[in-house]
Amino acid sequence: MDISIFYSLRERLYACAAAGTDSVKEDFRLVKAVEAMGSEAAQSKPLAKLYSICRELLTCEKPSEKITECIALADAIAVVQGSYTDSSETHEGADSAVRTDPYGEVSYCAVSQYADYIKSGAVKFIDNIGSRALSDDPRVLYAFIQSLYAKKMPESAQLLLSYYGCAIVPMLKSSLDSGNPQSYGNIVRCVRTLAGSDENDWYTALAKNENIPEEIRAAAVEALACSRSNTELLIDMYKTQKGIIKKAALSAIAELNPDEAAPIFRKLSENFKDSYEPFFAKSKSSVVTEFIRENKTRNNNMLSNKTDADDIFISRMGYSIDLNNILIRNLFDNEEPEYRDLIRRLYSRNKYFLSSRIILALSEDPDTAYSELDDDMYADTKTALVPIHNMRYVKLNGCYYTSYRTMVSSYGPWLRLFSELPQNILDFLTNTNRIGRLADIERKINSPVSKIISSVIKDDDKKSEYLKEKAQYTQEIEDCCASLIHLSQSCSSSDSDRIRAAAVRFAGYASEYCASTNVVNILADNASMCSPQLFKDLYPRYFLYVLLNESKHTFDGKTIDVLYSFPLTDSEKSAVIKEAIVKAESVRGGKSDYIINRALYELQNHPLNI
């Protein structure tokens, strides 16, 4: 049975019911779905019955009554289809067999919304509302399979495949529409991700079939790289085929890197064209590495999958494409230890490779990753924060993931990390050394925070040095608070209290020297965990910070809302606001510029009477 035909019909029934049954007879997609079901009707009596009453629906005078009967029967069939279990061993890399709860536990509205999110391919929706009951619903699984017919692989595919596991491989294979010229081969790629070489016979059959769409066939040819036993077939296809099939064969040969690949790439090197770049990037051949070294090509993407190119990486630092992106992508695409060793060697020679070294540490031992590289991370906090700021807890899989966007791919791969946020990451974010350095700067210049910008320091060079250092540590504190806010919003429920408590402690201490927006946001969002005195002391510093630092593009109602979220009385706020505006005008040379006027305008349009 082609399960996609059944679910297509069932989806159209629900769509018609939602849109109104008056349109049933004019719904050509429903008519087409019913006709398609005719070819499956002989498979079983329930399907024959469903086909029969759906045909009656298309001609009856009261479709509102008949469509209910059709949906009820379709739902009953879905229960049978969706209640199977699979006890087969799960392929390495997949979480487990698909866990299918009885259909009907989740409302149609919730399923439809979640299915639409899956079709959009956006990861941010999956982790926000994803649940096992939803994802196990056959309607959602069907929506996921349908999303694979898009030209671009959905960004959410990796996470969903990790959840469903090898149990959906038979369903993926049976849903492959080899007669659809708009099938782009994503289903074949998903099967390869889950099953690897276990489905080599299926890839081979598709690769040899010249009667199916070329996109599907090309994906199957590329999947032949799963097994070295396919080397002879791939070499033959490269020599005899044309177009995208020939290119797919070359891509698989590059990935396998058999001995026969060397003469092929040597010949291509002799008459190199730009169109060869993707294959040279995929190749692990030393012939290609030597070509890059000798020709000094500036296409850094061609350094992908190379483990013997230390000198080239070192010489290319600072080019337009970040070499760390290539090294990080290598970790996702290759399991060989040589790729990890390459990062270690490069990092030992130059701290430029810190970001790839961090991802390597997270992949190997996340419990010590941010303590192992302690000194270098504090020296380059901005780089160290990237993987943290990309972390998200995916409820569906019960695990944190992080990504690192690359220039090599249109979307970043997701690295599975841990089920509980390690303390060393929180310790890095809330380390008070940054605040101590900021306090030390204040003591050196012996001036209140609000008067640093005035000419207290007579030595212009020394003043510039202090202000530059102050700006650096202020920005680091602001960035760490931004990551803490992100984690508190993207964490598991079990980690939430721990992250919030750490964030409030850090922001409370930082607020004495750095009344920046993210510091204040943490405290304002967790006011119940703070003392009233903290807000009384912080309010004037933050308002002055806003007037002196916010640009005309960022000072808006949101900033005012934060100010008004402080648990102070109106009279306390009013006095502070008036005093802060006077100070700001004084610092700005007695002029009421745009920011101050904007502040007055926004405040006067709030209920507080100033």
XYZ file of C-alpha atoms in Angstrom:
610
model
C 0.000 0.000 0.000
C 1.242 3.507 -0.837
C 0.544 5.202 2.495
C 1.089 8.683 1.036
C -2.044 8.269 -1.132
C -4.166 7.468 1.914
C -2.846 10.400 3.954
C -3.200 12.748 1.014
C -6.890 11.874 0.743
C -7.380 12.193 4.477
C -5.709 15.598 4.536
C -7.985 16.832 1.760
C -11.066 15.613 3.663
C -10.051 17.638 6.694
C -9.226 20.660 4.543
C -12.657 20.526 2.919
C -14.377 20.212 6.261
C -12.503 23.253 7.556
C -13.150 25.325 4.418
C -16.848 24.448 4.165
C -18.475 21.532 2.399
C -20.124 23.701 -0.240
C -16.842 23.614 -2.137
C -16.519 19.824 -2.182
C -17.619 19.318 -5.779
C -15.284 22.071 -7.020
C -12.249 20.890 -5.046
C -10.138 19.353 -7.814
C -7.487 18.266 -5.317
C -10.040 16.202 -3.416
C -11.273 14.683 -6.676
C -7.701 13.804 -7.626
C -7.041 12.283 -4.182
C -10.167 10.131 -4.418
C -9.188 8.929 -7.893
C -5.725 8.022 -6.619
C -7.278 6.024 -3.795
C -9.053 3.904 -6.405
C -5.754 2.204 -7.237
C -5.340 1.229 -3.574
C -8.914 0.140 -2.915
C -8.215 -3.478 -3.750
C -5.564 -3.690 -1.017
C -8.105 -4.075 1.805
C -11.811 -3.856 2.607
C -11.442 -0.690 4.764
C -9.713 1.103 1.902
C -12.362 -0.097 -0.543
C -15.057 1.207 1.809
C -13.288 4.563 2.165
C -12.975 4.886 -1.602
C -16.660 4.050 -2.041
C -18.046 6.612 0.415
C -15.630 9.282 -0.826
C -16.996 8.810 -4.347
C -20.494 9.234 -2.913
C -19.313 12.431 -1.205
C -18.409 13.973 -4.547
C -21.958 13.566 -5.886
C -24.271 13.666 -2.839
C -26.668 16.538 -2.162
C -25.683 16.933 1.522
C -21.880 16.661 1.643
C -21.786 17.983 5.229
C -23.238 14.705 6.497
C -21.241 12.412 4.226
C -17.865 14.076 4.886
C -18.212 13.283 8.590
C -18.590 9.610 7.728
C -15.551 9.783 5.424
C -13.358 11.426 8.057
C -14.466 8.979 10.753
C -13.486 6.008 8.604
C -10.212 7.634 7.555
C -9.390 8.277 11.217
C -10.141 4.660 12.096
C -7.768 3.471 9.362
C -5.137 5.927 10.606
C -5.340 4.406 14.079
C -4.397 1.040 12.625
C -1.659 2.576 10.472
C -0.277 4.626 13.349
C -0.248 2.097 16.186
C 2.541 -0.146 14.985
C 5.755 -0.720 16.896
C 9.178 -1.538 15.616
C 11.533 -3.656 17.684
C 14.351 -3.691 15.168
C 17.758 -2.382 16.185
C 18.174 1.331 15.648
C 20.979 2.495 13.374
C 23.748 4.398 15.079
C 23.002 8.107 15.057
C 19.247 7.719 15.345
C 17.604 7.984 18.751
C 15.162 5.128 18.681
C 12.325 3.534 16.815
C 9.377 5.790 16.155
C 7.069 5.854 19.146
C 3.551 6.048 17.830
C 0.809 6.858 20.318
C -2.819 6.022 19.485
C -4.194 8.525 17.029
C -6.791 10.950 18.367
C -5.101 12.076 21.595
C -4.245 15.446 20.044
C -6.741 17.915 18.603
C -6.931 18.419 14.879
C -6.198 22.124 15.352
C -2.946 21.426 17.233
C -1.870 18.819 14.706
C -2.623 21.127 11.762
C -0.614 23.974 13.287
C 2.337 21.738 14.067
C 2.180 20.138 10.625
C 2.269 23.601 9.035
C 5.324 24.482 11.108
C 7.054 21.311 9.968
C 6.245 22.052 6.343
C 7.864 25.471 6.786
C 11.059 23.655 7.785
C 11.915 26.105 10.588
C 13.685 24.641 13.621
C 12.518 27.389 15.972
C 8.956 26.083 15.792
C 9.910 22.471 16.394
C 11.539 23.038 19.762
C 8.931 25.534 20.941
C 5.815 23.413 20.592
C 7.162 19.981 19.717
C 5.896 17.118 21.836
C 6.016 13.371 21.473
C 2.232 13.089 21.250
C 2.182 15.585 18.384
C 5.173 14.237 16.527
C 4.000 10.641 16.840
C 0.665 11.495 15.269
C 0.501 9.956 11.752
C -0.752 13.259 10.353
C 2.389 15.035 11.540
C 4.663 12.292 10.265
C 2.930 12.559 6.913
C 3.453 16.345 6.936
C 7.144 15.812 7.591
C 7.462 13.404 4.678
C 5.617 15.870 2.442
C 8.046 18.628 3.480
C 10.857 16.559 1.962
C 9.438 17.193 -1.503
C 10.635 20.792 -1.307
C 13.662 21.609 -3.428
C 15.638 22.605 -0.337
C 16.057 20.161 2.537
C 14.060 21.539 5.525
C 16.262 22.871 8.296
C 14.234 20.880 10.827
C 14.852 17.562 9.048
C 17.948 16.629 11.056
C 16.183 17.005 14.408
C 13.087 15.141 13.294
C 15.071 12.303 11.743
C 17.012 12.020 14.985
C 13.709 11.643 16.817
C 11.941 9.226 14.484
C 14.941 6.978 13.890
C 15.218 4.008 11.561
C 11.626 2.928 12.115
C 10.433 5.367 9.445
C 12.836 4.119 6.778
C 10.208 1.746 5.257
C 7.704 4.608 5.212
C 10.206 6.962 3.585
C 11.019 4.403 0.916
C 7.372 3.624 0.169
C 6.500 7.323 -0.060
C 9.168 8.067 -2.675
C 7.292 9.292 -5.727
C 9.645 8.154 -8.466
C 7.150 9.292 -11.086
C 7.104 12.895 -9.922
C 9.495 15.048 -11.984
C 9.592 17.543 -9.089
C 11.005 15.018 -6.611
C 14.380 16.386 -5.607
C 15.890 13.386 -3.854
C 15.563 14.572 -0.239
C 13.805 11.350 0.753
C 16.784 9.350 -0.527
C 19.125 11.601 1.461
C 17.056 11.055 4.613
C 17.135 7.286 4.159
C 20.904 7.489 3.797
C 21.146 9.554 6.994
C 19.200 6.957 8.967
C 20.208 3.660 7.376
C 23.579 4.301 5.752
C 24.954 1.313 3.866
C 22.129 -0.932 5.111
C 20.038 0.299 2.177
C 22.803 -0.004 -0.401
C 20.755 -2.329 -2.631
C 17.950 0.262 -2.759
C 20.369 3.069 -3.688
C 21.880 0.856 -6.369
C 18.497 0.010 -7.906
C 17.549 3.698 -8.046
C 20.952 4.727 -9.387
C 20.674 2.271 -12.285
C 17.056 3.133 -13.104
C 17.098 5.525 -16.057
C 13.307 5.909 -16.026
C 13.044 7.928 -12.801
C 13.608 11.687 -12.341
C 17.258 12.641 -12.519
C 17.210 14.430 -9.151
C 16.179 11.214 -7.378
C 18.654 9.155 -9.325
C 21.478 11.619 -8.596
C 20.731 11.488 -4.870
C 20.902 7.685 -5.029
C 24.224 7.823 -6.871
C 25.650 10.103 -4.173
C 24.367 7.677 -1.521
C 26.528 4.947 -3.066
C 29.413 6.630 -1.238
C 28.202 4.734 1.851
C 30.060 1.601 0.741
C 33.426 0.994 -0.898
C 31.901 -1.983 -2.680
C 30.319 0.568 -5.030
C 33.640 1.938 -6.286
C 33.621 0.058 -9.589
C 30.012 1.038 -10.318
C 30.716 4.686 -9.552
C 33.816 4.794 -11.752
C 31.804 3.243 -14.575
C 28.950 5.752 -14.132
C 31.392 8.644 -14.107
C 32.846 7.468 -17.419
C 29.550 6.622 -19.155
C 26.907 9.004 -17.779
C 26.283 12.661 -18.493
C 24.881 15.716 -16.736
C 23.935 15.593 -13.066
C 24.362 11.800 -12.912
C 27.998 12.114 -13.952
C 28.463 14.893 -11.402
C 26.804 12.813 -8.687
C 29.152 9.927 -9.444
C 32.153 12.248 -9.227
C 30.844 13.601 -5.914
C 30.555 10.067 -4.497
C 34.026 9.162 -5.773
C 35.431 12.279 -4.112
C 33.815 11.292 -0.828
C 34.960 7.659 -0.975
C 38.456 8.616 -2.140
C 39.457 5.208 -3.527
C 42.832 4.757 -5.220
C 41.077 5.219 -8.569
C 40.148 8.789 -7.586
C 43.719 10.111 -7.800
C 44.110 9.895 -11.616
C 40.623 11.347 -12.098
C 41.363 14.460 -10.032
C 44.859 14.752 -11.475
C 43.338 14.986 -14.938
C 40.731 17.508 -13.771
C 43.506 19.579 -12.182
C 45.305 19.866 -15.507
C 42.319 21.616 -17.048
C 40.680 23.087 -13.946
C 37.364 24.914 -14.229
C 35.347 26.760 -11.600
C 32.576 24.174 -11.959
C 34.945 21.583 -10.458
C 35.155 23.425 -7.131
C 32.384 21.499 -5.290
C 34.027 18.177 -6.153
C 37.485 19.393 -5.192
C 36.003 20.584 -1.895
C 34.495 17.150 -1.226
C 37.604 15.241 -2.222
C 39.968 13.876 0.412
C 42.668 13.137 -2.154
C 46.192 14.406 -1.565
C 46.228 15.233 -5.293
C 43.660 17.949 -4.647
C 45.516 19.252 -1.597
C 48.664 19.603 -3.670
C 46.722 21.357 -6.427
C 45.423 23.938 -3.918
C 48.890 24.415 -2.495
C 50.589 24.896 -5.875
C 47.918 27.026 -7.538
C 47.205 29.184 -4.503
C 43.528 29.333 -5.395
C 41.654 31.736 -3.192
C 38.586 29.545 -2.933
C 38.892 28.491 0.698
C 35.867 26.195 0.411
C 38.111 23.771 -1.483
C 39.973 23.184 1.789
C 36.978 21.209 3.081
C 37.709 17.552 3.941
C 41.485 18.053 3.797
C 43.534 16.804 6.756
C 47.033 17.408 5.383
C 46.784 21.136 4.683
C 48.020 22.775 7.900
C 50.314 25.148 6.046
C 47.539 26.259 3.696
C 45.134 26.981 6.573
C 47.781 29.029 8.378
C 48.609 31.026 5.248
C 44.931 31.754 4.529
C 43.956 33.215 7.915
C 41.961 36.405 7.536
C 40.609 35.723 4.055
C 36.956 36.553 3.406
C 35.691 33.066 4.286
C 36.235 32.080 7.903
C 38.362 28.940 7.868
C 36.790 27.891 11.174
C 33.521 27.294 9.336
C 35.249 24.737 7.131
C 36.903 22.972 10.067
C 33.622 22.846 11.978
C 31.742 21.447 9.021
C 34.421 18.767 8.697
C 33.514 17.548 12.191
C 29.898 17.040 11.160
C 30.701 15.355 7.863
C 33.556 13.076 8.924
C 34.080 10.683 11.820
C 37.804 10.084 11.279
C 40.046 11.340 14.134
C 42.316 13.095 11.632
C 39.838 15.977 11.384
C 39.902 16.491 15.145
C 43.674 16.320 15.208
C 43.851 18.955 12.463
C 41.899 21.433 14.628
C 44.131 20.756 17.627
C 47.278 21.319 15.589
C 46.018 24.536 14.043
C 44.766 25.890 17.354
C 48.126 25.192 19.005
C 49.736 27.356 16.331
C 47.250 30.223 16.266
C 44.280 31.300 18.402
C 42.480 32.322 15.206
C 41.076 28.788 15.265
C 39.406 29.198 18.664
C 35.825 28.849 17.424
C 36.475 25.471 15.790
C 38.381 24.355 18.900
C 35.363 25.234 21.066
C 33.002 23.176 18.909
C 35.474 20.287 19.071
C 35.567 20.553 22.878
C 31.767 20.630 23.056
C 31.523 17.550 20.867
C 34.013 15.604 22.986
C 33.418 16.674 26.588
C 30.885 19.477 27.132
C 31.252 19.176 30.923
C 34.737 20.687 30.702
C 34.681 22.516 27.360
C 34.449 26.030 28.814
C 36.907 25.394 31.617
C 39.469 23.555 29.474
C 39.998 26.612 27.247
C 39.500 29.097 30.066
C 42.190 31.713 29.369
C 41.738 31.893 25.610
C 37.964 32.147 25.901
C 38.187 35.099 28.266
C 40.594 36.738 25.863
C 38.022 36.385 23.075
C 34.627 36.352 24.769
C 32.760 37.268 21.596
C 33.918 34.103 19.809
C 33.319 31.919 22.860
C 29.706 33.092 23.117
C 28.677 32.053 19.591
C 27.950 28.357 20.338
C 26.195 29.308 23.595
C 23.996 31.863 21.914
C 23.019 29.235 19.325
C 22.143 26.611 21.933
C 18.548 25.491 22.251
C 16.813 22.770 24.153
C 14.721 20.616 21.831
C 11.864 19.175 23.862
C 11.152 16.590 21.218
C 14.540 14.936 21.691
C 15.081 15.933 25.324
C 18.487 17.377 24.520
C 20.383 20.615 23.931
C 21.772 21.289 20.473
C 23.970 23.999 19.060
C 24.701 25.035 15.513
C 27.446 26.940 13.798
C 26.344 28.648 10.611
C 28.763 27.949 7.801
C 29.625 29.421 4.447
C 29.816 25.910 3.052
C 26.157 25.104 3.607
C 22.911 27.025 3.313
C 22.061 26.026 6.870
C 24.194 25.045 9.800
C 24.319 21.459 11.036
C 23.047 20.747 14.537
C 25.421 19.258 17.097
C 23.760 17.181 19.787
C 25.193 18.112 23.179
C 23.634 17.169 26.529
C 20.354 16.789 28.404
C 21.384 19.113 31.244
C 23.302 22.375 30.870
C 26.840 21.873 32.283
C 27.824 24.144 35.134
C 31.082 25.160 33.420
C 29.092 27.037 30.765
C 27.166 28.982 33.411
C 30.400 29.671 35.285
C 31.921 31.131 32.127
C 28.934 33.400 31.504
C 28.727 34.649 35.077
C 32.429 34.999 35.851
C 32.764 38.236 37.825
C 36.332 38.944 36.691
C 34.885 41.092 33.911
C 32.973 43.157 36.434
C 36.068 43.402 38.630
C 38.101 44.736 35.708
C 35.397 47.313 35.035
C 35.374 48.356 38.696
C 39.158 48.655 38.609
C 38.933 51.049 35.664
C 36.490 53.189 37.635
C 38.888 53.345 40.559
C 41.794 54.270 38.284
C 40.069 57.283 36.849
C 38.476 58.117 40.232
C 35.251 59.367 38.758
C 31.586 58.388 39.149
C 30.144 56.385 36.269
C 27.900 59.253 35.230
C 30.848 61.651 34.760
C 33.327 59.503 32.864
C 32.487 61.167 29.587
C 33.157 64.653 31.007
C 36.727 65.967 31.019
C 37.752 64.796 34.481
C 40.918 63.225 33.089
C 43.271 65.810 31.615
C 45.553 63.357 29.786
C 43.672 62.729 26.520
C 45.699 59.620 25.618
C 45.176 58.076 29.036
C 41.511 58.996 28.957
C 41.102 57.350 25.552
C 42.794 54.193 26.807
C 40.531 53.979 29.853
C 37.385 54.651 27.854
C 38.324 52.014 25.290
C 38.923 49.445 28.031
C 35.693 50.416 29.762
C 33.741 49.974 26.512
C 35.290 46.524 25.985
C 34.303 45.127 29.372
C 30.906 46.800 29.277
C 30.214 45.105 25.945
C 31.418 41.722 27.254
C 29.069 41.973 30.243
C 26.228 42.994 27.940
C 26.956 40.042 25.600
C 27.138 37.543 28.478
C 23.791 38.803 29.748
C 22.344 38.429 26.245
C 23.428 34.764 26.227
C 21.964 34.254 29.705
C 18.652 35.694 28.520
C 18.734 33.406 25.483
C 19.468 30.323 27.593
C 16.722 31.155 30.077
C 14.258 31.312 27.194
C 15.566 28.225 25.357
C 16.357 25.834 28.209
C 14.706 22.787 29.715
C 12.252 23.284 32.570
C 14.652 21.494 34.923
C 17.458 23.993 34.143
C 15.311 27.132 34.212
C 15.579 28.036 37.921
C 19.330 27.418 38.006
C 19.973 29.607 34.939
C 17.706 32.421 36.156
C 19.284 32.443 39.617
C 22.797 32.625 38.149
C 21.738 35.369 35.731
C 20.176 37.492 38.478
C 23.259 37.176 40.709
C 25.536 38.208 37.864
C 23.329 41.069 36.653
C 22.799 42.332 40.196
C 26.542 42.587 40.774
C 27.166 44.041 37.302
C 24.470 46.704 37.679
C 26.649 48.699 40.070
C 29.147 49.371 37.280
C 27.280 48.535 34.077
C 23.662 49.643 33.883
C 23.257 48.394 30.292
C 20.101 47.165 28.607
C 20.575 43.396 28.971
C 21.686 43.727 32.593
C 18.524 45.648 33.359
C 16.330 43.277 31.333
C 17.465 40.299 33.451
C 16.665 42.105 36.688
C 13.372 43.571 35.466
C 12.185 40.150 34.223
C 13.018 38.590 37.583
C 11.985 41.430 39.891
C 10.628 39.022 42.513
C 14.181 37.708 43.021
C 15.619 41.207 43.613
C 15.474 43.665 46.501
C 13.539 46.966 46.104
C 16.713 48.874 46.980
C 18.500 47.375 43.972
C 15.982 48.962 41.621
C 16.074 52.311 43.419
C 19.853 52.405 42.961
C 19.782 51.080 39.395
C 16.963 53.176 37.933
C 18.847 56.498 37.643
C 21.962 54.793 36.273
C 19.992 52.958 33.612
C 17.986 55.975 32.541
C 21.149 58.011 32.163
C 22.742 55.114 30.260
C 19.795 55.127 27.862
C 20.025 58.854 27.236
C 23.776 58.743 26.666
C 24.132 55.504 24.719
C 20.946 54.574 22.904
C 20.814 55.642 19.285
C 17.781 57.292 17.774
C 17.004 53.981 16.073
C 16.816 51.982 19.319
C 15.331 54.441 21.807
C 11.675 53.603 21.463
C 8.639 52.388 23.376
C 10.381 49.113 24.300
C 13.084 50.995 26.177
C 10.444 53.006 27.996
C 8.544 49.812 28.843
C 11.663 48.452 30.542
C 12.009 51.665 32.518
C 8.391 51.478 33.580
C 8.710 47.825 34.594
C 10.870 48.839 37.562
C 8.980 48.298 40.848
C 9.174 51.962 41.949
C 6.467 54.460 42.727
C 5.500 57.093 40.172
C 6.949 59.864 42.303
C 10.279 58.042 42.620
C 10.442 57.518 38.872
C 9.460 61.097 38.132
C 12.227 62.546 40.284
C 14.827 60.241 38.743
C 13.726 61.007 35.180
C 13.941 64.762 35.659
C 17.380 64.547 37.241
C 18.694 62.175 34.551
C 17.544 64.444 31.727
C 19.292 67.414 33.334
C 22.517 65.366 33.651
C 22.272 64.134 30.081
C 21.802 67.676 28.760
C 24.813 68.770 30.788
C 26.987 65.998 29.346
C 25.809 66.849 25.846
C 26.783 70.501 26.210
C 23.454 71.870 27.370
C 21.707 70.863 24.154
C 18.415 69.012 24.044
C 19.298 66.718 21.153
C 17.193 64.068 19.449
C 17.625 61.349 22.095
C 16.597 63.577 24.998
C 13.660 65.034 23.105
C 12.613 61.541 22.102
C 12.816 60.436 25.740
C 10.625 63.352 26.837
C 8.117 62.612 24.080
C 7.863 58.932 24.943
C 7.583 59.599 28.666
C 4.922 62.250 28.260
C 2.818 59.778 26.287
C 2.862 57.325 29.188
C 0.488 57.626 32.127
C 3.235 58.814 34.506
C 2.934 62.555 35.072
C 6.347 64.190 34.930
